[in-house]
Short mmCIF file of C-alpha atoms and ligand atoms in Angstrom, two decimals:
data_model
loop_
_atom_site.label_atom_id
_atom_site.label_comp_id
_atom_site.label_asym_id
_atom_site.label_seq_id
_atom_site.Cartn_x
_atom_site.Cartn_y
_atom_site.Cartn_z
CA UNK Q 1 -51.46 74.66 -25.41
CA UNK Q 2 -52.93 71.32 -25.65
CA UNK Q 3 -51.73 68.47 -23.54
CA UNK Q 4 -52.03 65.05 -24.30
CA UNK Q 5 -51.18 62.63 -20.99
CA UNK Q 6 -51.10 58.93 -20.65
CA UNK Q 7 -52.94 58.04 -17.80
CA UNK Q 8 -55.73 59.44 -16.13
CA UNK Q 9 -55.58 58.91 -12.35
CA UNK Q 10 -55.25 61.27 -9.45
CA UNK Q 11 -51.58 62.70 -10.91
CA UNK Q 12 -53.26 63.87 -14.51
CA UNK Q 13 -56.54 65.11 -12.75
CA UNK Q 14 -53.91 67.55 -10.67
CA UNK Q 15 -51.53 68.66 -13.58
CA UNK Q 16 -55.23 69.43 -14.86
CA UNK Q 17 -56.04 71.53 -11.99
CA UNK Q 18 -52.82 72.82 -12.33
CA UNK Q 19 -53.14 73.54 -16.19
CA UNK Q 20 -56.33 75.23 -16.51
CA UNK Q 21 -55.38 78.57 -15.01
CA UNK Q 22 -52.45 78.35 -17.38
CA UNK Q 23 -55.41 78.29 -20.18
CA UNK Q 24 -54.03 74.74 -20.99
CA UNK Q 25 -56.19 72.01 -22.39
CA UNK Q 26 -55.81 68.51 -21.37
CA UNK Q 27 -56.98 64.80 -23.27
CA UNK Q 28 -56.05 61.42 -20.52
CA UNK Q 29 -55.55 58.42 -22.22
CA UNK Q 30 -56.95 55.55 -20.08
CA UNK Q 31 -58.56 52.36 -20.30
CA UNK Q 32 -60.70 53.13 -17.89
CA UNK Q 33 -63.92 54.57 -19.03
CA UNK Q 34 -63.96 55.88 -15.48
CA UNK Q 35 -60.28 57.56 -14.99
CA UNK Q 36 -60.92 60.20 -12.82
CA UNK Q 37 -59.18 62.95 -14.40
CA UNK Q 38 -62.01 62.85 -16.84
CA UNK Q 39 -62.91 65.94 -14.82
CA UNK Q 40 -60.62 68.25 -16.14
CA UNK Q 41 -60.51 66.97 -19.75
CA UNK Q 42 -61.24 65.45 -22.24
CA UNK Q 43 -60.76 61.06 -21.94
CA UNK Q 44 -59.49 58.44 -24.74
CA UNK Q 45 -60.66 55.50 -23.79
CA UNK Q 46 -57.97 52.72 -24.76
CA UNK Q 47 -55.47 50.79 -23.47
CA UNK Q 48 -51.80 52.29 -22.99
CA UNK Q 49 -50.76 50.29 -26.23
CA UNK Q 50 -53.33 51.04 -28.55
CA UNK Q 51 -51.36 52.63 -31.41
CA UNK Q 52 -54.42 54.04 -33.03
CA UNK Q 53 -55.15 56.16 -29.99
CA UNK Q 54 -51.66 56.96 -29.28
CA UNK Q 55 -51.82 58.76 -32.81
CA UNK Q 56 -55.18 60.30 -32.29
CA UNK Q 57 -53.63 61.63 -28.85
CA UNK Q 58 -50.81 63.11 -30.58
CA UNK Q 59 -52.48 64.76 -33.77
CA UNK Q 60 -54.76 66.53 -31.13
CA UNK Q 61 -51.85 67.45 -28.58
CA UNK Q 62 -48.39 70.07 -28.67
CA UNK Q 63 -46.69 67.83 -26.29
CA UNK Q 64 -47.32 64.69 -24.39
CA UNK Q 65 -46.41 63.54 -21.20
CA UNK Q 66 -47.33 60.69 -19.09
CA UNK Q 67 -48.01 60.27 -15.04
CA UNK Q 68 -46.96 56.91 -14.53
CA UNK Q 69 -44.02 54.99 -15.70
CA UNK Q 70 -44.94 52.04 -16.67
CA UNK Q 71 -46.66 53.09 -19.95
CA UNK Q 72 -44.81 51.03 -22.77
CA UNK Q 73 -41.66 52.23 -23.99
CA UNK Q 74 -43.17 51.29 -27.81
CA UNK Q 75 -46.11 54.20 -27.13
CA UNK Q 76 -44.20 56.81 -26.14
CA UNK Q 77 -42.46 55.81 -29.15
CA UNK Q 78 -45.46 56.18 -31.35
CA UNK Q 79 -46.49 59.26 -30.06
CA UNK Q 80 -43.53 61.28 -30.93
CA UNK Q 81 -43.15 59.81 -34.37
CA UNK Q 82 -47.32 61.16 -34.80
CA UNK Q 83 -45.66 64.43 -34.10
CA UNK Q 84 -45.98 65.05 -30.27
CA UNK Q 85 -42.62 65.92 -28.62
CA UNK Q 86 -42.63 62.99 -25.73
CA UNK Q 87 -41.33 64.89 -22.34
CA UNK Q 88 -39.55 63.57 -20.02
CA UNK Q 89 -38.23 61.90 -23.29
CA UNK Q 90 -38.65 58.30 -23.90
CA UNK Q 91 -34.70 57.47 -22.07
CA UNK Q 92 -36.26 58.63 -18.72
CA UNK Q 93 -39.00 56.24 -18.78
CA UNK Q 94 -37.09 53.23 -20.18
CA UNK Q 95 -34.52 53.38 -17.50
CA UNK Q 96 -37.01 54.10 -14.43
CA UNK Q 97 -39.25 51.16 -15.82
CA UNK Q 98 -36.43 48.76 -14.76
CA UNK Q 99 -35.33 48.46 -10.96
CA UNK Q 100 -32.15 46.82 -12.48
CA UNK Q 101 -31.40 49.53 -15.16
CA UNK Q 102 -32.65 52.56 -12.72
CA UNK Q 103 -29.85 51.34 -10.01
CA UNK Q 104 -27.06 51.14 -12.99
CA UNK Q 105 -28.24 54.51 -13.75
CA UNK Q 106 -27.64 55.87 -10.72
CA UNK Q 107 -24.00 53.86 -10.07
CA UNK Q 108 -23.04 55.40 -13.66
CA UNK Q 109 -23.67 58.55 -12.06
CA UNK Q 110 -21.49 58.13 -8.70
CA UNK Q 111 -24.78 57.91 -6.73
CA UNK Q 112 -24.81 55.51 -4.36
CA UNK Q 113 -27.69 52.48 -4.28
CA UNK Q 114 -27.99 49.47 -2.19
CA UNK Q 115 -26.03 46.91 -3.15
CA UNK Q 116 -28.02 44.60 -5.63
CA UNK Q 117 -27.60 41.48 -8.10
CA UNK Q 118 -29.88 40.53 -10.85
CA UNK Q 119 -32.03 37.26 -9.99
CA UNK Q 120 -33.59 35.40 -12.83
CA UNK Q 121 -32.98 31.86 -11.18
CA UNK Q 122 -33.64 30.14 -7.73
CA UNK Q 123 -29.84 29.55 -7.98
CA UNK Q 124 -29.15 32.99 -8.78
CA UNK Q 125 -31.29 33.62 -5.66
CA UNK Q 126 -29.16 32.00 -3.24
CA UNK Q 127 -25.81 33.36 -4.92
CA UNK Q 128 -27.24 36.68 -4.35
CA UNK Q 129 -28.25 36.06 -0.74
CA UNK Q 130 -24.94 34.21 -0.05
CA UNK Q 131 -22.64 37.72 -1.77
CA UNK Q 132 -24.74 40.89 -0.60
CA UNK Q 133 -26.15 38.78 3.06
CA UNK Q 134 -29.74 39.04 4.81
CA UNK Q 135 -31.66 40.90 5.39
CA UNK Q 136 -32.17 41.62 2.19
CA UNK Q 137 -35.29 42.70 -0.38
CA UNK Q 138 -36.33 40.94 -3.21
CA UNK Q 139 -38.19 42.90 -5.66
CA UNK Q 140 -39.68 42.11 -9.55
CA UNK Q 141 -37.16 44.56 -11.91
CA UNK Q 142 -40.82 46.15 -13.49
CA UNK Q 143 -44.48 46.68 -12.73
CA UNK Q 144 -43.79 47.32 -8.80
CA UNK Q 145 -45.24 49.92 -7.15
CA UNK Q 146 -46.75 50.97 -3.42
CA UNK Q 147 -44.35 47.50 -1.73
CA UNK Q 148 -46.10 45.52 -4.24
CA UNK Q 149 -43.99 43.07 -5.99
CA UNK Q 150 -41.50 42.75 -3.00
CA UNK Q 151 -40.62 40.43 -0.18
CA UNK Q 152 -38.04 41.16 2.63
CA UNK Q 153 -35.86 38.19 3.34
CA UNK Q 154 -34.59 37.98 6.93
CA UNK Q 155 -33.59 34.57 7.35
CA UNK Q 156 -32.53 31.76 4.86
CA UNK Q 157 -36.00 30.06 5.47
CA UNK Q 158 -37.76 33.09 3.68
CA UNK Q 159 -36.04 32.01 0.30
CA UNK Q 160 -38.47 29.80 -0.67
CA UNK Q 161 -41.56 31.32 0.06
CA UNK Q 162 -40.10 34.72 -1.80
CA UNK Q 163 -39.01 32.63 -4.78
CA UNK Q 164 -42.83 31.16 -4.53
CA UNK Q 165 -44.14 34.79 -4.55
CA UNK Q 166 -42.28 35.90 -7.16
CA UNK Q 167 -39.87 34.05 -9.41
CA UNK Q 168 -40.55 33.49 -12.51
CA UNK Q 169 -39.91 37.21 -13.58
CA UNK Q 170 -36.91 39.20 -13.99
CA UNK Q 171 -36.22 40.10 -10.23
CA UNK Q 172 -33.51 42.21 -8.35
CA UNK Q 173 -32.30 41.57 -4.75
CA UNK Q 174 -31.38 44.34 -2.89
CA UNK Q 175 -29.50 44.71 0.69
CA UNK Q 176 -31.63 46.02 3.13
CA UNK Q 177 -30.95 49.59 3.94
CA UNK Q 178 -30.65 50.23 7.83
CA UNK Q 179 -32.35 53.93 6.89
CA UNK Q 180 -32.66 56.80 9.68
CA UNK Q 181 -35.26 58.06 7.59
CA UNK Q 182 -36.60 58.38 4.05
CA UNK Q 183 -36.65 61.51 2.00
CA UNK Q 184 -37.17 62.62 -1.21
CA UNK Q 185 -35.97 64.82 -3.44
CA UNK Q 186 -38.61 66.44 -5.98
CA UNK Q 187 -37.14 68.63 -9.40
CA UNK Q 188 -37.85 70.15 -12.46
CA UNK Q 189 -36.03 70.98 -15.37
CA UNK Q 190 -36.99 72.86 -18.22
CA UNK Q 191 -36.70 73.09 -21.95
CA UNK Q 192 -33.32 75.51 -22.22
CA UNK Q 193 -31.65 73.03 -19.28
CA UNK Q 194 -32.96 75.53 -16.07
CA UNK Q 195 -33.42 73.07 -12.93
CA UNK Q 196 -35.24 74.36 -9.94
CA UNK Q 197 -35.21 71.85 -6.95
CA UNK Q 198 -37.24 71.76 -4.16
CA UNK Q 199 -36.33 71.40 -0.53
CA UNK Q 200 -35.60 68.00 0.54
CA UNK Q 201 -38.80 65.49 1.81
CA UNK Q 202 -38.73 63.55 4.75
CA UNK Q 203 -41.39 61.04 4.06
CA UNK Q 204 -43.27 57.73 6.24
CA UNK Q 205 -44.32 54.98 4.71
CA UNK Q 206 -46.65 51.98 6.29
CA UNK Q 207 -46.74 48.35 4.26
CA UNK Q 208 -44.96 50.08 1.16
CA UNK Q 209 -47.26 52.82 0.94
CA UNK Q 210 -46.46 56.80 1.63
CA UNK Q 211 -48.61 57.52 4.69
CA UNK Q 212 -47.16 61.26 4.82
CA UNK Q 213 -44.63 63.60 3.85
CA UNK Q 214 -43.00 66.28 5.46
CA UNK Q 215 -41.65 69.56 3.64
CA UNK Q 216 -39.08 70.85 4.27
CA UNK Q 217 -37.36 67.90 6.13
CA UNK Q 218 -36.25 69.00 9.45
CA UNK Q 219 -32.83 68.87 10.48
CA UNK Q 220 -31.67 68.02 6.87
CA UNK Q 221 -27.59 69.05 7.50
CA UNK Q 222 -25.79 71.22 4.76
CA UNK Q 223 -24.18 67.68 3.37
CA UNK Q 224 -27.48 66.43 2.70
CA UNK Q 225 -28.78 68.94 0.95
CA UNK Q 226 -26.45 69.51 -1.36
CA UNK Q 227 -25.80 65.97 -1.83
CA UNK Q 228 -29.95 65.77 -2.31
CA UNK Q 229 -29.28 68.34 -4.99
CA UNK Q 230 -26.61 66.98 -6.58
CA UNK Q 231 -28.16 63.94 -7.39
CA UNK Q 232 -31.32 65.62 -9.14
CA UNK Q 233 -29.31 67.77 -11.10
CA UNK Q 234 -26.64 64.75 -12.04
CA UNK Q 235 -30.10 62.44 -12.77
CA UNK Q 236 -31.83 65.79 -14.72
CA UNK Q 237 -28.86 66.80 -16.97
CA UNK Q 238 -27.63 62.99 -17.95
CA UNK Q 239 -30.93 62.44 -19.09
CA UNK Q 240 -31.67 65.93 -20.89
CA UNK Q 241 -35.06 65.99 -18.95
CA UNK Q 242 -37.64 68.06 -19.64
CA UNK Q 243 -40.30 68.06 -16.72
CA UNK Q 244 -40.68 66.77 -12.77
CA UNK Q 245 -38.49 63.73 -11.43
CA UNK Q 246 -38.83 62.99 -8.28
CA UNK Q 247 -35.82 60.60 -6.42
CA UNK Q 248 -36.65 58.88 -3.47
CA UNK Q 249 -33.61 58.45 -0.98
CA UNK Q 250 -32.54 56.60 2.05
CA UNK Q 251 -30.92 58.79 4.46
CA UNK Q 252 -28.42 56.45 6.59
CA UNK Q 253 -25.30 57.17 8.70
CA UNK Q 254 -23.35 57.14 5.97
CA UNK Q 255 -25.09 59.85 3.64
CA UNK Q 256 -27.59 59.45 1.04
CA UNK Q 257 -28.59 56.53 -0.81
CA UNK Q 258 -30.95 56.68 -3.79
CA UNK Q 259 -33.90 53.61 -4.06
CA UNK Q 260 -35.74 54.64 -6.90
CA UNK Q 261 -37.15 57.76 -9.27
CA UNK Q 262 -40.57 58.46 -11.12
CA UNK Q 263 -40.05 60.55 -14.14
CA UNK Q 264 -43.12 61.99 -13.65
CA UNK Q 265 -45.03 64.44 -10.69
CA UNK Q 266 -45.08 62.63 -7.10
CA UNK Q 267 -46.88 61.39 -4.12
CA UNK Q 268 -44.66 63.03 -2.16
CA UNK Q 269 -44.57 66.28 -3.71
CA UNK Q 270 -48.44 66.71 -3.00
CA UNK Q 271 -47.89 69.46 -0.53
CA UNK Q 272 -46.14 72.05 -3.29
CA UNK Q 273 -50.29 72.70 -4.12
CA UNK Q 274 -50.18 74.72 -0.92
CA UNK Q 275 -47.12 74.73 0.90
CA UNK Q 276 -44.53 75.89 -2.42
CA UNK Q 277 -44.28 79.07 -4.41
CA UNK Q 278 -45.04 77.00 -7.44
CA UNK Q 279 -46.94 73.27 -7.39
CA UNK Q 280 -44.68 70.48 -8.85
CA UNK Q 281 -47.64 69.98 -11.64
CA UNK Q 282 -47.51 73.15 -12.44
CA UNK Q 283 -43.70 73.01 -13.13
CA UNK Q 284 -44.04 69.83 -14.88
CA UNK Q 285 -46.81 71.52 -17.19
CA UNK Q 286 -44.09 74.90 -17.56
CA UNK Q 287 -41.42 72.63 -18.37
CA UNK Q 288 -43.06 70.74 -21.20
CA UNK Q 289 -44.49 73.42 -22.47
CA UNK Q 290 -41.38 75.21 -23.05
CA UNK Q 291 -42.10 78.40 -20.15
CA UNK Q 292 -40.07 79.30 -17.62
CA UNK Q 293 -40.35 77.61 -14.50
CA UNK Q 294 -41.59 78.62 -11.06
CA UNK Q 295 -39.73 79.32 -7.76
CA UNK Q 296 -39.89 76.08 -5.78
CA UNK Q 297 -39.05 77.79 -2.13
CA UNK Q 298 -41.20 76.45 0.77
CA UNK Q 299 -43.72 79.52 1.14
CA UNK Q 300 -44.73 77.73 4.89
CA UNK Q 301 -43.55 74.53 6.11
CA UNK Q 302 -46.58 71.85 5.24
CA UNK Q 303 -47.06 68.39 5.67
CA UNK Q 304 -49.46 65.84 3.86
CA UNK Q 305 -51.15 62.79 4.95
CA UNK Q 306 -52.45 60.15 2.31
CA UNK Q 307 -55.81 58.95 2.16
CA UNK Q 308 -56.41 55.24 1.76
CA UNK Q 309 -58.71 53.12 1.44
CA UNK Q 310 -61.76 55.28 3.17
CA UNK Q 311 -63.19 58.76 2.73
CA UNK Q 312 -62.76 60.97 5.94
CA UNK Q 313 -65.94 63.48 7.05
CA UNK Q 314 -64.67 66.62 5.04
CA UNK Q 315 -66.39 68.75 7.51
CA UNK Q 316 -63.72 67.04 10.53
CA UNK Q 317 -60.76 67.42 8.06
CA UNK Q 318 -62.00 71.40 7.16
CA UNK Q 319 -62.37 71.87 11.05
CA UNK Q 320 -58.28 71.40 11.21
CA UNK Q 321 -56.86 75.08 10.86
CA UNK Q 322 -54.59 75.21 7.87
CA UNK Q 323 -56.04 71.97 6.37
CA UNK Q 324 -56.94 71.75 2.61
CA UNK Q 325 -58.67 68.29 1.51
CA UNK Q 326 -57.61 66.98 -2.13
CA UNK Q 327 -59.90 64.59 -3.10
CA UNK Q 328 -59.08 62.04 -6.40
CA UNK Q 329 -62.73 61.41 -7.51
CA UNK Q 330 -62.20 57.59 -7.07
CA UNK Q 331 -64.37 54.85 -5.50
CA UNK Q 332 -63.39 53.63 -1.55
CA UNK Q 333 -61.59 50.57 -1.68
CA UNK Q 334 -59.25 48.88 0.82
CA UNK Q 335 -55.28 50.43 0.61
CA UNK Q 336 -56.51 52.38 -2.51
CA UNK Q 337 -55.00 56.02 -2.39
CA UNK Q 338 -58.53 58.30 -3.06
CA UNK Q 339 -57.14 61.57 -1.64
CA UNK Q 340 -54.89 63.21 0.51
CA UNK Q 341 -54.62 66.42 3.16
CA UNK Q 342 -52.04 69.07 3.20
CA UNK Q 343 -51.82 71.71 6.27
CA UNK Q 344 -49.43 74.37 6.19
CA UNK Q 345 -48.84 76.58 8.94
CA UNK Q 346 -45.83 79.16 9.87
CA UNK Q 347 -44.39 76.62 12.80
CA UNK Q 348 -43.67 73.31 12.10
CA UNK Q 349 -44.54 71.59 14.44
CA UNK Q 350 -47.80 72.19 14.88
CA UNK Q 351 -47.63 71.05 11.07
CA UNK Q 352 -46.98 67.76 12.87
CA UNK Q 353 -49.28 67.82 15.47
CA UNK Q 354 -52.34 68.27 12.87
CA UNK Q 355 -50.67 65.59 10.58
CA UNK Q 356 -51.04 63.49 14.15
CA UNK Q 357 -54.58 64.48 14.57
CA UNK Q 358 -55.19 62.91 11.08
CA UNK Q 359 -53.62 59.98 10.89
CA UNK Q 360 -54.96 58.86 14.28
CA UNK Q 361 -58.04 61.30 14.88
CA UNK Q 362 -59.66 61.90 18.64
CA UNK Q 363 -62.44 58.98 19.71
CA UNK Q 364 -64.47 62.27 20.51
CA UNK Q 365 -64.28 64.43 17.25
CA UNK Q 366 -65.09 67.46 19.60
CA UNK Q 367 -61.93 67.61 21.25
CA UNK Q 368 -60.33 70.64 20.61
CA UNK Q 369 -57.66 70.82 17.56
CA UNK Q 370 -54.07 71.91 18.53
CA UNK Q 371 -54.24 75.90 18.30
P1 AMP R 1 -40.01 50.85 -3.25
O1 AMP R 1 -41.14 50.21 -3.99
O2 AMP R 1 -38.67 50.47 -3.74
O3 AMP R 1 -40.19 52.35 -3.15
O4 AMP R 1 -40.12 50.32 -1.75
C1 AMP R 1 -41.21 50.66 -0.91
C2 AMP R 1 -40.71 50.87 0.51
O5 AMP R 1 -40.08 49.66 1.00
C3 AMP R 1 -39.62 51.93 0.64
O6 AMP R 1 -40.16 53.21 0.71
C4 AMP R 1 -38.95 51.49 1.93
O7 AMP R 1 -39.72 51.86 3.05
C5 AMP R 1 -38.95 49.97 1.81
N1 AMP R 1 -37.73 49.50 1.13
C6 AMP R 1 -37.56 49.31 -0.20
N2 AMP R 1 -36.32 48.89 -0.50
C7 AMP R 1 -35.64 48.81 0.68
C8 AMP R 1 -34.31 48.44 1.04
N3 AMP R 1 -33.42 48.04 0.12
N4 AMP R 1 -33.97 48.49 2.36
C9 AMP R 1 -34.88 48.88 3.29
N5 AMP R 1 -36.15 49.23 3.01
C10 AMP R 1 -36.54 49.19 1.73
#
């Protein structure tokens, strides 16, 4: 089976990983010469629009699929009219492309979103502000990603210097969710319509970025969960998805609220590698290729920590029982996300005691690790 991906950052270079024991072979498109899942196959080197690559990609490949979503709607296009079945399908990508359309999505579903207006005007702005109130976020309808191309308004003096930031572009304002926490909620569906979901995510996040992720959530009640599950599936069949979504939620007092998806594999599905019966990139690659998909039970509870920015002393990580060290193959720079560390363990919390020990390690690297 040949695979032919868009993009070819850290998410291809682990549905690679994830591939080769399947005997699948993988080609990145990426327009950079550099992409680091050049590793684990073979790289086009173009940009994300270039029709004449899209059609090379999809002479060579039996399906393509893409790990981020903001690859043109126009190339997934092209590729499946050069003969490569697109999957997820070219719907899912066009309506998570689009904080505006993803959120009327979800409504037309009976999920519930923050409320939210479309902003195209400094007028519009203030309408918005004055019908769903402050706080409130501000975001650009495409291209955001990580808290980028977002500003949280708390008082009516932050108007201007959002609408400095970013007006201009097709925006959305959103109310600002008073969240207990945030989870996620990580599926795959595959070619005959069989959905496996995994347990429920309770994930941390630091200036817009994931810091870590939790799996399975603890003390996720019996509403949530099936509420969790109800939305993937609802999201999954509307769609007729073929492949990984992943759904981030806000969890507040009054159930489950759903920010955004990615119809593709996840940061905050990392963990499955070690901590699930079956990875989420390997379901994603058994979905698209037609197989049947893997159990997606918890096999121990794990946790993952992201690693941004710079490269930890693999020897300090490896000294933490039950840690496994993913790294992406991708220069140290500031905020950048180059890797990341799962532990599993059989208790839980001393999941979250090592995730601690991470994120804020001992001044003396010699004190002892929690047993
Ligand atoms: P996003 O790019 O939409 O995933 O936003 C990045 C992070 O900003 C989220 O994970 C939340 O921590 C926070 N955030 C985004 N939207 C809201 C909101 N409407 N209310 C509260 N926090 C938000």
């Amino acid at each position: 089976m040949r695979i032919g991906v868009v993009g070819g950052g850290q998410l291809g270079r682990m549905l690679g990983l994830a591939g080769i024991p399947l005997g699948f072979e993988f080609r990145f498109l990426d327009p950079s010469p550099d992409a680091c899942a050049g590793a684990v196959g073979g790289r086009l080197v173009a940009a994300y629009d270039d029709e004449d690559a899209l059609r090379e990609l999809a002479e060579w490949a039996d399906v393509a699929t893409y790990e981020f979503e903001n690859v043109p709607v126009r190339s997934a296009e092209v590729l499946e009219a050069a003969g490569a079945p697109v999957r997820p399908g070219v719907e899912a990508l066009r309506v998570s492309q689009d904080r505006l359309d993803e959120k009327e999505f979800f409504h037309g579903l009976g999920i519930a979103t923050a409320p939210f207006r479309a902003v195209d005007s400094r007028e519009e702005l203030a309408a918005a502000v004055d019908e769903i109130g402050l706080p409130a976020v501000l975001k650009t309808r495409r291209m955001g990603y990580d808290g980028k191309g977002q500003a949280v308004l708390r008082s009516p003096a932050d108007l201007a210097d959002a609408w400095e930031a970013l007006g201009g572009r097709p925006l959305v304002l959103e109310g600002f969710v008073d969240f207990r926490r945030e989870l996620s909620v990580i599926a795959a569906r595959g070619t005959g319509g069989a959905i496996q979901v995994y347990p429920v995510v309770e994930n941390t996040h630091e200036d817009g970025i994931l810091r870590r992720s939790r799996a399975p959530a603890l003390k996720v009640s019996d509403i949530c969960r099936v509420g969790a599950n109800r939305i993937a599936r609802a999201v999954l069949e509307r769609l007729d998805y073929v492949g990984v979504v992943a759904i981030e939620l806000f969890e507040t007092g009054d159930g489950l609220i759903a920010n955004e998806m990615a119809p593709r594999v996840h940061n905050s599905g990392h963990w499955s590698i070690e901590g699930a019966e079956t990875s989420q990139f390997e379901n994603h690659l058994r979905a698209i290729a037609g197989l049947p998909l893997g159990s997606t039970r918890v096999s121990r509870p794990a946790g993952m920590v992201n690693i941004l920015g710079t490269l930890p002393e693999t020897a300090d990580v490896l000294s933490l029982p039950g840690a496994h060290l993913h790294l992406y193959g991708k220069e140290e720079r500031p905020g950048r996300k180059i890797g990341h560390v799962t532990v599993v363990d059989g208790d839980a919390e001393v999941v979250r005691q090592r995730l601690d020990r991470l994120l804020h390690p001992p001044a003396d690297p010699a004190d002892p690790a929690p047993a």
